[in-house]
Short mmCIF file of C-alpha atoms in Angstrom, two decimals:
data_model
loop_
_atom_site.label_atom_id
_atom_site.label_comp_id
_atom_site.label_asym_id
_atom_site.label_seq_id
_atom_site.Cartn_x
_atom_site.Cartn_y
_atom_site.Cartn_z
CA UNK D 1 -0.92 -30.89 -5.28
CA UNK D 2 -3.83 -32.57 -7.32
CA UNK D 3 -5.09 -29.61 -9.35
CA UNK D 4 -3.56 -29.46 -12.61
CA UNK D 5 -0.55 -27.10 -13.77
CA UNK D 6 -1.90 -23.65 -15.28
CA UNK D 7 -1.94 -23.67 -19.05
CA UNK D 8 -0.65 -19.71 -19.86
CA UNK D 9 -1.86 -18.55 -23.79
CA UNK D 10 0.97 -16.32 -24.95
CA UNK D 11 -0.45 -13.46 -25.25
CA UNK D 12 -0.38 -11.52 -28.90
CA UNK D 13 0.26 -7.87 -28.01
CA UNK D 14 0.27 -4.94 -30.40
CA UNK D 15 2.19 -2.51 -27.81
CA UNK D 16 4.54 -4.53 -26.03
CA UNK D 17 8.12 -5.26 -25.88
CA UNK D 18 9.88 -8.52 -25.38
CA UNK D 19 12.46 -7.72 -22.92
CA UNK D 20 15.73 -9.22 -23.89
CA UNK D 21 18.18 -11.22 -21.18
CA UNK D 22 20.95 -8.17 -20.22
CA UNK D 23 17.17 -5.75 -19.82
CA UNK D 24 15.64 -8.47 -17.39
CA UNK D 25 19.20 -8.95 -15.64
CA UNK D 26 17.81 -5.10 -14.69
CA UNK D 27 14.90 -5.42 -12.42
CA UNK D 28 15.84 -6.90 -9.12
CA UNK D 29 14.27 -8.28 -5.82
CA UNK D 30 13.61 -5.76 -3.35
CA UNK D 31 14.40 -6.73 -0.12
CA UNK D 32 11.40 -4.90 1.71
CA UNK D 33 8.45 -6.74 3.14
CA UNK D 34 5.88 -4.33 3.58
CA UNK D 35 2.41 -5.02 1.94
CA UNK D 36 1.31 -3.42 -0.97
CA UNK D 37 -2.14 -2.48 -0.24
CA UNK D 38 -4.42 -1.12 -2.21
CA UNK D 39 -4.15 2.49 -0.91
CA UNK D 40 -0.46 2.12 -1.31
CA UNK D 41 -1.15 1.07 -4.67
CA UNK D 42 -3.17 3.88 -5.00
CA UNK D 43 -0.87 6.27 -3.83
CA UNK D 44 1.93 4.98 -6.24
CA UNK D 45 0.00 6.15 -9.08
CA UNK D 46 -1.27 9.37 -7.74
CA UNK D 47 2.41 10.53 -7.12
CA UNK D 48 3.28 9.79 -10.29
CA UNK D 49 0.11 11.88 -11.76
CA UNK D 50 1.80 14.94 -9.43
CA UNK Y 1 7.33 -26.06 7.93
CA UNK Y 2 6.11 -23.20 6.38
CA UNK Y 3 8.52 -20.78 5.11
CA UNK Y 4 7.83 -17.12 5.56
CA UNK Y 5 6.02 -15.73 2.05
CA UNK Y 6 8.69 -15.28 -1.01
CA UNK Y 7 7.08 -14.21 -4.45
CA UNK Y 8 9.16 -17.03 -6.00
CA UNK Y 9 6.51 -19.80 -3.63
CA UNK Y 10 3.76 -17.51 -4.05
CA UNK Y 11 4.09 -17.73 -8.01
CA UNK Y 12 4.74 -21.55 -7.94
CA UNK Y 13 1.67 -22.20 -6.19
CA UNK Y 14 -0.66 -19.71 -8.60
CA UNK Y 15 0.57 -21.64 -11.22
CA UNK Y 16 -0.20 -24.49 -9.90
CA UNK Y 17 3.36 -25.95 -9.98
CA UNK Y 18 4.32 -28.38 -7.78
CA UNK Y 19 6.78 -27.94 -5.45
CA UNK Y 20 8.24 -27.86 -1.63
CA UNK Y 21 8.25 -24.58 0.43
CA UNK Y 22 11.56 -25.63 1.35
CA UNK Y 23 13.46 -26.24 -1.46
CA UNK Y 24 12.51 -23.64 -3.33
CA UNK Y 25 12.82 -21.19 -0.97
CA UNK Y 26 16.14 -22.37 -0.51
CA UNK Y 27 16.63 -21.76 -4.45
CA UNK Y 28 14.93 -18.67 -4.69
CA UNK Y 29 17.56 -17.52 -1.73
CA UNK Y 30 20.72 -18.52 -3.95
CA UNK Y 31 19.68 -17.46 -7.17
CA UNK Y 32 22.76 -16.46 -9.17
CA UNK Y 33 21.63 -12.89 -10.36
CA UNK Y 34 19.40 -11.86 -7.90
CA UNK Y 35 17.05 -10.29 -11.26
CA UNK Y 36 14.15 -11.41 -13.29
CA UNK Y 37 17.01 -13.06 -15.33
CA UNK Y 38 17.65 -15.21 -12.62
CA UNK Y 39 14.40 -15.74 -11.71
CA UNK Y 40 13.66 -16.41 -15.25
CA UNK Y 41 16.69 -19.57 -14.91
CA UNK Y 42 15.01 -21.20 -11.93
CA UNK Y 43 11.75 -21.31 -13.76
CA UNK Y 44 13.11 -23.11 -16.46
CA UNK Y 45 14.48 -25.31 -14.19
CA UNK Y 46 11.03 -26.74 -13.12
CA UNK Y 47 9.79 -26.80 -16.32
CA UNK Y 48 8.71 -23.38 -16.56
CA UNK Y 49 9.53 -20.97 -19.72
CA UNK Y 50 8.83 -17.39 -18.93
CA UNK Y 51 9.17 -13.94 -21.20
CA UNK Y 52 9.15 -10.17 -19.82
CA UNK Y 53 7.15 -7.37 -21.69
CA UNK Y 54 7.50 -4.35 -21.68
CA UNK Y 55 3.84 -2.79 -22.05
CA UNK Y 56 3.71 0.85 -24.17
CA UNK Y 57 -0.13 0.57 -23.95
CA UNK Y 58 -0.84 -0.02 -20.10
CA UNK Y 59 -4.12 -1.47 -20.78
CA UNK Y 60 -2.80 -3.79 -22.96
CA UNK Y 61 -2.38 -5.50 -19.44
CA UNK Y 62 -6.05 -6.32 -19.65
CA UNK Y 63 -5.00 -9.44 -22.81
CA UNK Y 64 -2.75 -10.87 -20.21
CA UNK Y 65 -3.40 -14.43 -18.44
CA UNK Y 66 -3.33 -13.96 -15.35
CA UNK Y 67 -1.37 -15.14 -12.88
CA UNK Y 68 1.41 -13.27 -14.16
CA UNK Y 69 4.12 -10.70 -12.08
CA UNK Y 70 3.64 -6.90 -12.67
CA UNK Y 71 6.16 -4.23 -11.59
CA UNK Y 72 4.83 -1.17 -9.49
CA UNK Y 73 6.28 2.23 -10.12
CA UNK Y 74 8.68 1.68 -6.72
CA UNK Y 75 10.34 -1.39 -7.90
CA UNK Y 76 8.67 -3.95 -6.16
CA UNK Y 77 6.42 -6.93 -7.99
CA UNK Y 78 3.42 -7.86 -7.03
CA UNK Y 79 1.28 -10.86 -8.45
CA UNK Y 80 -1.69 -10.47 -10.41
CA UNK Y 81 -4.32 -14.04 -9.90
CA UNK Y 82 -7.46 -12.91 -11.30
CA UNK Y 83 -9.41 -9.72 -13.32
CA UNK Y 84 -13.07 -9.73 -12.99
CA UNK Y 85 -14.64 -6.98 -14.85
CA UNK Y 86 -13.10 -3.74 -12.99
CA UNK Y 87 -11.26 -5.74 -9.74
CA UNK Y 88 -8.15 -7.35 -10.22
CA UNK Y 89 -6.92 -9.87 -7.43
CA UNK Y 90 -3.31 -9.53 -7.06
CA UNK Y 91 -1.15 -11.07 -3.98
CA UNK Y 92 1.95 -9.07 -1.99
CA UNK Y 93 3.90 -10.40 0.31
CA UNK Y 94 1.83 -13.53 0.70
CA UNK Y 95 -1.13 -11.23 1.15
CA UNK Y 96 -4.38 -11.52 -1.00
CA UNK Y 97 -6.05 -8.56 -1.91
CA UNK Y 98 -7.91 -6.91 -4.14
CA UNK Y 99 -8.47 -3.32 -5.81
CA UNK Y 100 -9.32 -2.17 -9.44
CA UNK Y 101 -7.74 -2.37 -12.84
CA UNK Y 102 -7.73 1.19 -12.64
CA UNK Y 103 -5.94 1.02 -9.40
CA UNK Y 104 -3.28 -1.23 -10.87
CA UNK Y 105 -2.28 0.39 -14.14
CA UNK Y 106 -1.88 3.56 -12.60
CA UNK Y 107 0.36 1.53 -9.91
CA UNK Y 108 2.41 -0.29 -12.71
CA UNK Y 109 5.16 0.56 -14.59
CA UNK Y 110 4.75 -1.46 -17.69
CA UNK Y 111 6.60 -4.01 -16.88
CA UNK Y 112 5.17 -7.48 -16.53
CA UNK Y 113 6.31 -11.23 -16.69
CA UNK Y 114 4.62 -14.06 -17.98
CA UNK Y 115 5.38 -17.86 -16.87
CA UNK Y 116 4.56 -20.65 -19.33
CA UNK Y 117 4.66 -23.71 -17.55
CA UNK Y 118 4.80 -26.84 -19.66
CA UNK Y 119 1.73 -29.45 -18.35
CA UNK Y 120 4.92 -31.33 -16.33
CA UNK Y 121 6.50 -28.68 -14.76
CA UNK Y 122 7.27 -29.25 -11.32
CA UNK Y 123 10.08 -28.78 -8.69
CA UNK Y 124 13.36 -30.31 -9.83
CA UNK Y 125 12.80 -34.05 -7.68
CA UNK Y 126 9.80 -33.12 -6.17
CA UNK Y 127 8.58 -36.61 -4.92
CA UNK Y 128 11.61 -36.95 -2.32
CA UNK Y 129 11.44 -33.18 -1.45
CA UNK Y 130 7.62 -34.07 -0.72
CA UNK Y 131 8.43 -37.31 1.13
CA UNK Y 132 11.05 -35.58 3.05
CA UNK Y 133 8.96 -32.52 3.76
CA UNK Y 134 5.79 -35.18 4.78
CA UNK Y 135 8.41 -36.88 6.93
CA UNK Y 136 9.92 -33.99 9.03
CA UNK Y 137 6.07 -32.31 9.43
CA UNK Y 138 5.13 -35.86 10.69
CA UNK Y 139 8.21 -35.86 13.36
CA UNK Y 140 6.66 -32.37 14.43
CA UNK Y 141 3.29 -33.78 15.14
CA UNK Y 142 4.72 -36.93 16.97
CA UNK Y 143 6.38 -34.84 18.73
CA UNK Y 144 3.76 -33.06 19.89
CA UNK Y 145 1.63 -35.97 20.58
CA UNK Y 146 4.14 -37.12 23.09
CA UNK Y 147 4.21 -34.07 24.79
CA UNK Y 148 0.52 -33.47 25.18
CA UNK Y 149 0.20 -37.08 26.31
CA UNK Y 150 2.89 -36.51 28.99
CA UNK Y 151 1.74 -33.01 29.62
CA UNK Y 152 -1.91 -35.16 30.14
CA UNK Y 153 -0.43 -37.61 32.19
CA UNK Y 154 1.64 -35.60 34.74
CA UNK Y 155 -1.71 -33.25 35.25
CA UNK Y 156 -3.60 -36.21 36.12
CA UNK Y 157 -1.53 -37.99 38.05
CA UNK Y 158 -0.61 -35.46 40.20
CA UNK Y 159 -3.90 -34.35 40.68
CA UNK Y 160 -4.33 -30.81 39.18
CA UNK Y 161 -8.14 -31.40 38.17
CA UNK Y 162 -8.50 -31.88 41.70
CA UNK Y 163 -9.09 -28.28 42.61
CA UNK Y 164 -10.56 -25.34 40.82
CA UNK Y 165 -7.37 -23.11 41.54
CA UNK Y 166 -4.88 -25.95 39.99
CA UNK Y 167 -7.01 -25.67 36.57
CA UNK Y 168 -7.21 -22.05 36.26
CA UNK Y 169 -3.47 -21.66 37.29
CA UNK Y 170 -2.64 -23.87 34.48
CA UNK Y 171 -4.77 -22.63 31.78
CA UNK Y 172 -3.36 -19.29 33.10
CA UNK Y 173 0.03 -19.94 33.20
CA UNK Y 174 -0.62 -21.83 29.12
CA UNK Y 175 -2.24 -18.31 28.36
CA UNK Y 176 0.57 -16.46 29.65
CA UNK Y 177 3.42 -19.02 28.30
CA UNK Y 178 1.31 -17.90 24.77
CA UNK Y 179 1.91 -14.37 25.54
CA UNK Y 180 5.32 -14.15 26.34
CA UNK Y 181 6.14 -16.52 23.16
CA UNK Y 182 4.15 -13.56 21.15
CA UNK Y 183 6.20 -10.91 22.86
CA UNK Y 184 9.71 -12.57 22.37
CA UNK Y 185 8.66 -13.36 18.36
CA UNK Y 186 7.86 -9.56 18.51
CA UNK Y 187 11.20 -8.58 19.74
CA UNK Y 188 12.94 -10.50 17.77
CA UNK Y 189 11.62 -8.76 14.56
CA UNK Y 190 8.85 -11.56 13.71
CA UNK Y 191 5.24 -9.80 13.32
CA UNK Y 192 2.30 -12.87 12.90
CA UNK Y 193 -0.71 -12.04 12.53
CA UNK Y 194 -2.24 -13.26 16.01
CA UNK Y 195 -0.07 -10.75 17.45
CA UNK Y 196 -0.99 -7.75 15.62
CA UNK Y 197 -4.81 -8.16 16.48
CA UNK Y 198 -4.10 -8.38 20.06
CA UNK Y 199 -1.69 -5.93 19.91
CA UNK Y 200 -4.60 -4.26 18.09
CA UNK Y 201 -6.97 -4.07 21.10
CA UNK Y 202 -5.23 -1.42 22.96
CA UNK Y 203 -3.42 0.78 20.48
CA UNK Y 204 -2.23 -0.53 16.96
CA UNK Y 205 1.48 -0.37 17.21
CA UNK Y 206 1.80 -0.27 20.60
CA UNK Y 207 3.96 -3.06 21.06
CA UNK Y 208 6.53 -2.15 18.65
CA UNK Y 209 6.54 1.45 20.49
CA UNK Y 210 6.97 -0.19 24.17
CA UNK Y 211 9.31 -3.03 22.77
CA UNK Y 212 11.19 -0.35 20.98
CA UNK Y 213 11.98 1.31 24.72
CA UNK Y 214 15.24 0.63 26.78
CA UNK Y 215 12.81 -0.85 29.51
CA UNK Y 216 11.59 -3.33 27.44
CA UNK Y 217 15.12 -4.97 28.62
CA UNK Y 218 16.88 -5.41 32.10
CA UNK Y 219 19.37 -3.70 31.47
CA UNK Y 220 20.67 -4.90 28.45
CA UNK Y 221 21.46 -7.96 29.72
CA UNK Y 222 17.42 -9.68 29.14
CA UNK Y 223 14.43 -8.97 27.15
CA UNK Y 224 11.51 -8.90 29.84
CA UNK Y 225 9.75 -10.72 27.52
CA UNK Y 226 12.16 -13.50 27.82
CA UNK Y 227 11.73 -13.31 31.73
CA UNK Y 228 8.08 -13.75 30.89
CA UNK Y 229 8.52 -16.72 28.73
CA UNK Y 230 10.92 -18.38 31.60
CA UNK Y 231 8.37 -17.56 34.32
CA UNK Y 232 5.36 -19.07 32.63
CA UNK Y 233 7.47 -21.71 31.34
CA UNK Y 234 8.87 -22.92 34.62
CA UNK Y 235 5.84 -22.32 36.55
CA UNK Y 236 3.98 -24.60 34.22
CA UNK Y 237 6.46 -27.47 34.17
CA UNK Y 238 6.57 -27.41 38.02
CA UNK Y 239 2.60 -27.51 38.21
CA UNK Y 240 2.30 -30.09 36.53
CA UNK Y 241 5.20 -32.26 37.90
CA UNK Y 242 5.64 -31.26 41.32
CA UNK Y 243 2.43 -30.53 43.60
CA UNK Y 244 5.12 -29.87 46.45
CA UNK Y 245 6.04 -26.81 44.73
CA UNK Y 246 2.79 -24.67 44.38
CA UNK Y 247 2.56 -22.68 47.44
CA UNK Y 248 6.33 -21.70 46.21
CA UNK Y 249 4.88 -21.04 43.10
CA UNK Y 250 2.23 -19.17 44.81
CA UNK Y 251 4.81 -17.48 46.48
CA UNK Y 252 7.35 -16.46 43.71
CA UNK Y 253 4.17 -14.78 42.30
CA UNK Y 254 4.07 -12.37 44.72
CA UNK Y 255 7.12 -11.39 44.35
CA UNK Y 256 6.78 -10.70 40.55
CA UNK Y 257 3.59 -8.08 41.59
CA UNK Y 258 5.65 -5.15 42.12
CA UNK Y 259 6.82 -5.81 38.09
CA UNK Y 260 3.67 -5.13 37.50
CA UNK Y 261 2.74 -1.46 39.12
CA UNK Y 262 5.97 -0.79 36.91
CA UNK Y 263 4.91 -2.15 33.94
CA UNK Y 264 1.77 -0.03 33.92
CA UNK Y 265 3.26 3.00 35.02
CA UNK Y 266 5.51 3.04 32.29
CA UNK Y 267 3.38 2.55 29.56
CA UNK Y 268 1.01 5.64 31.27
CA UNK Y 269 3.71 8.13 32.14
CA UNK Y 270 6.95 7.36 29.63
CA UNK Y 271 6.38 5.33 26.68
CA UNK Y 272 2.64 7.07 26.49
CA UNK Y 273 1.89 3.95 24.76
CA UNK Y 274 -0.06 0.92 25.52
CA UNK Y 275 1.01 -2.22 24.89
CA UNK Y 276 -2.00 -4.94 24.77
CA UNK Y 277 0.60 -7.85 25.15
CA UNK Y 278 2.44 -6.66 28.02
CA UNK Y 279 -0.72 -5.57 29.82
CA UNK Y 280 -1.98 -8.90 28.97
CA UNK Y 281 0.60 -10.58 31.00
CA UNK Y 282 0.32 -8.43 34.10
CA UNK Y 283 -3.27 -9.15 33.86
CA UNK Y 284 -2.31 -12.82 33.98
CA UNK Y 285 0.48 -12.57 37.33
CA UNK Y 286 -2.61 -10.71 39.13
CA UNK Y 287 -4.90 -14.04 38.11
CA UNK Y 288 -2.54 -16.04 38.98
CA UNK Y 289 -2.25 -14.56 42.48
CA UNK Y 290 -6.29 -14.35 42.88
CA UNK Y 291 -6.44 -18.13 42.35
CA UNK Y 292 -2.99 -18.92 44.57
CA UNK Y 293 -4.95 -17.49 47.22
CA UNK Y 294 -8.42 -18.73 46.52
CA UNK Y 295 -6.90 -21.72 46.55
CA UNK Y 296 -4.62 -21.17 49.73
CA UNK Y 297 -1.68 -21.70 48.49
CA UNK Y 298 -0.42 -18.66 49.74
CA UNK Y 299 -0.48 -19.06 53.31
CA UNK Y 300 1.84 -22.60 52.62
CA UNK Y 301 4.73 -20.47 50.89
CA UNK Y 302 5.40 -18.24 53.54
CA UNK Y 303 8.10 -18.23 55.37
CA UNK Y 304 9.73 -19.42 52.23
CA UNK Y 305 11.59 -22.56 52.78
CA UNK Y 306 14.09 -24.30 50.32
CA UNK Y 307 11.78 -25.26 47.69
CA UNK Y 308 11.50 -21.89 47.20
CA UNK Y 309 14.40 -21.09 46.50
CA UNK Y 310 14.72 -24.32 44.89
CA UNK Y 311 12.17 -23.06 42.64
CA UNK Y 312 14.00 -19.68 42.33
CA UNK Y 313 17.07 -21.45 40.80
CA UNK Y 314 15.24 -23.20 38.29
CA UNK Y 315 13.49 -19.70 36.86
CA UNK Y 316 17.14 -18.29 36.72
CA UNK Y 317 18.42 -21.37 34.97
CA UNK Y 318 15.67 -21.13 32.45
CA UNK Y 319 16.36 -17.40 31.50
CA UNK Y 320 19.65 -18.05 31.67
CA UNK Y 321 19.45 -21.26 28.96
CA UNK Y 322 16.45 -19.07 26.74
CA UNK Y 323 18.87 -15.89 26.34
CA UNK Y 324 22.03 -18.20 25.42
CA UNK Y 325 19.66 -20.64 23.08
CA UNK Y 326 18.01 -17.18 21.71
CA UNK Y 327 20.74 -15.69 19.63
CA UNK Y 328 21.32 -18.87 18.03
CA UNK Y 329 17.68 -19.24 16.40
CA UNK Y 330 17.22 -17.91 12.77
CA UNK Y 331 13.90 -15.64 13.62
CA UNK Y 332 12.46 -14.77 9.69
CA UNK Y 333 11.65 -11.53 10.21
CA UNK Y 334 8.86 -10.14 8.49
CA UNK Y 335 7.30 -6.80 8.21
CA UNK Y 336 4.26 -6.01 10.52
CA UNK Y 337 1.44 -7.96 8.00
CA UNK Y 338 -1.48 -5.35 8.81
CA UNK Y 339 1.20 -2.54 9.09
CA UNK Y 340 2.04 -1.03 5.44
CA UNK Y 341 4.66 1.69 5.91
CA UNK Y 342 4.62 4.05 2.60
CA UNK Y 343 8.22 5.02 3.81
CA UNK Y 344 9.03 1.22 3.29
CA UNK Y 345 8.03 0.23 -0.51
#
């Protein structure tokens, strides 16, 4: 690769939580495959609306 | 080689971080805890420090760099690359797409995480995993060199530019080889992209409905599409190396016609589906039998003598080597890319 490595700013947040180790240990990997379109996308937030 | 998509590659390459598809696939694969904490480890090891928020204030997400990983509301992460105004680019599955911040924070859950690569991050001794990787694509493309030169050679010397029906038979029987290598992926659980548009043609998701039938095998025993693949295979080889053998070509192709009366009628009248690859291939035995007799090689093969038989063994053999070799061959299944199955998020 020649392009350069992407500099990330930390970003300062005034409604956020860090999420410590054991909470992150939490969220896994799904092991599904299908696309997440938009209209999926879509639809994920609609159901939750209902 | 290119590994199938894996968020872990995906990531690495929006962040510009160097690396090999291999090796850290193979990583990603073993992580210890198969978690953001885990995935948080193997960035460090390349040089990458990375935090998780949760966001209170969803369009908070709007002060974030991207790329960065958000969580959907079904579990599942999807990469954001870029927010212009009102559309956000975000990838999935290797996929790059595009919808609006709206979109997006009414798909999310809150939950984001942020890489920080350092300027030298990179894979863990990526110079010999590049070298190595440069090394075994360059044995693939010597590889294939030699076999298009030979695959050159034996056409020319034994004269298949000589007549019309030679050609087309062999551009046929490459088309059909094509095919049948489509349909066996298929079966096998491995959607690509050429597939799906010309399984498209037809009827989307017709293939997987007529491959999903108990006649798309021979009675358990072989996948037609691997009779396919050993057909146009053999044929092929013999073409080009044997000009003794085409009228028994020519002659083994009638014999396959009848497969394809049956082909059709079962896609009409049971499955009530079409599939575009199958019907592809029984479009290709029917040219191939046009141009065996255009180029009258038909009247040669009959009564069929030896080589015929000959011939016979050798598409046996084949099958019999591609459904003992098959089971053996790590297919990485992947979901249909143009398919996206709400049931399946």
């Amino acid at each position: 690769m020649s392009t350069k490595v992407k500099i990330i700013a930390r970003p300062t947040l005034k409604n956020a939580r860090l999420l410590r180790p054991v909470e992150l240990n939490g969220y896994h990997f799904a092991d599904k495959h299908t696309v997440l379109t938009p209209e999926l996308l879509a639809a994920m937030g609609a159901a939750h609306r209902k | 080689m290119a590994s199938a998509p894996n968020i872990f590659i995906d990531f690495l390459t929006a962040l510009n971080v160097p690396h090999t598809d291999g090796y850290s696939t193979a990583r990603f694969g073993s992580m210890s805890f198969n978690s953001l904490f885990g995935y948080s480890k193997l960035l460090a090891e390349y040089g990458v420090d990375s935090q998780g928020y949760e966001l209170t204030d969803i369009n908070e997400i709007r002060l974030l760099t991207p790329p960065y990983m958000a969580r959907t509301k079904k579990g599942r992460f999807i990469i954001v690359l870029d927010i212009k105004g009102d559309t956000v680019t975000y990838q999935s599955e290797g996929s790059k797409l595009q919808t609006s911040v709206g979109t997006l924070m009414s798909a999310c859950d809150g939950t984001v995480f942020l890489a920080f690569p350092t300027p030298e991050a990179a894979e863990p001794d990526y110079r010999q995993h590049r070298r190595n990787e440069l090394l075994t694509e360059g044995k693939g493309w010597i590889l294939c060199g030699i076999a298009l030169a030979l695959f050159a050679y034996l056409s020319i010397t034994n004269g298949i530019y000589r007549h019309w029906s030679t050609i087309l038979v062999m551009l046929i029987d490459i088309v059909g080889l094509w095919l049948t290598y489509m349909l066996v992926q298929k079966s096998h659980g491995v959607h690509t992209r050429a597939a799906e548009r010309v399984c498209g043609v037809l009827e989307a998701g017709g293939c997987d409905s007529v491959l999903s039938t108990s006649a798309a095998s021979f009675f358990g025993l072989f996948g037609w599409s691997e009779v396919g693949f050993a057909y146009f295979g053999v044929s092929l080889i013999a073409l080009i190396t044997s000009p003794s053998s085409w009228p028994w070509l020519a002659a083994c192709n009638v014999c396959c016609l009848p497969f394809t009366f049956w082909s059709i009628w079962y896609q009409k009248f049971r499955a009530k589906a079409w599939c575009t690859l199958c019907v592809s291939v029984q479009a290709s035995l029917w040219l191939l039998f046009f141009c065996y007799f255009g180029g009258g090689w038909l009247k040669e093969g009959f009564p069929p003598a030896t080589g015929f038989w000959l011939l016979g063994a050798c598409y046996a053999g084949a099958l019999l080597l591609i459904n003992r070799i098959l089971p053996h061959i790590n297919f990485q299944k992947s979901n249909n890319p143009d398919k996206s199955d709400p049931a399946d998020i």
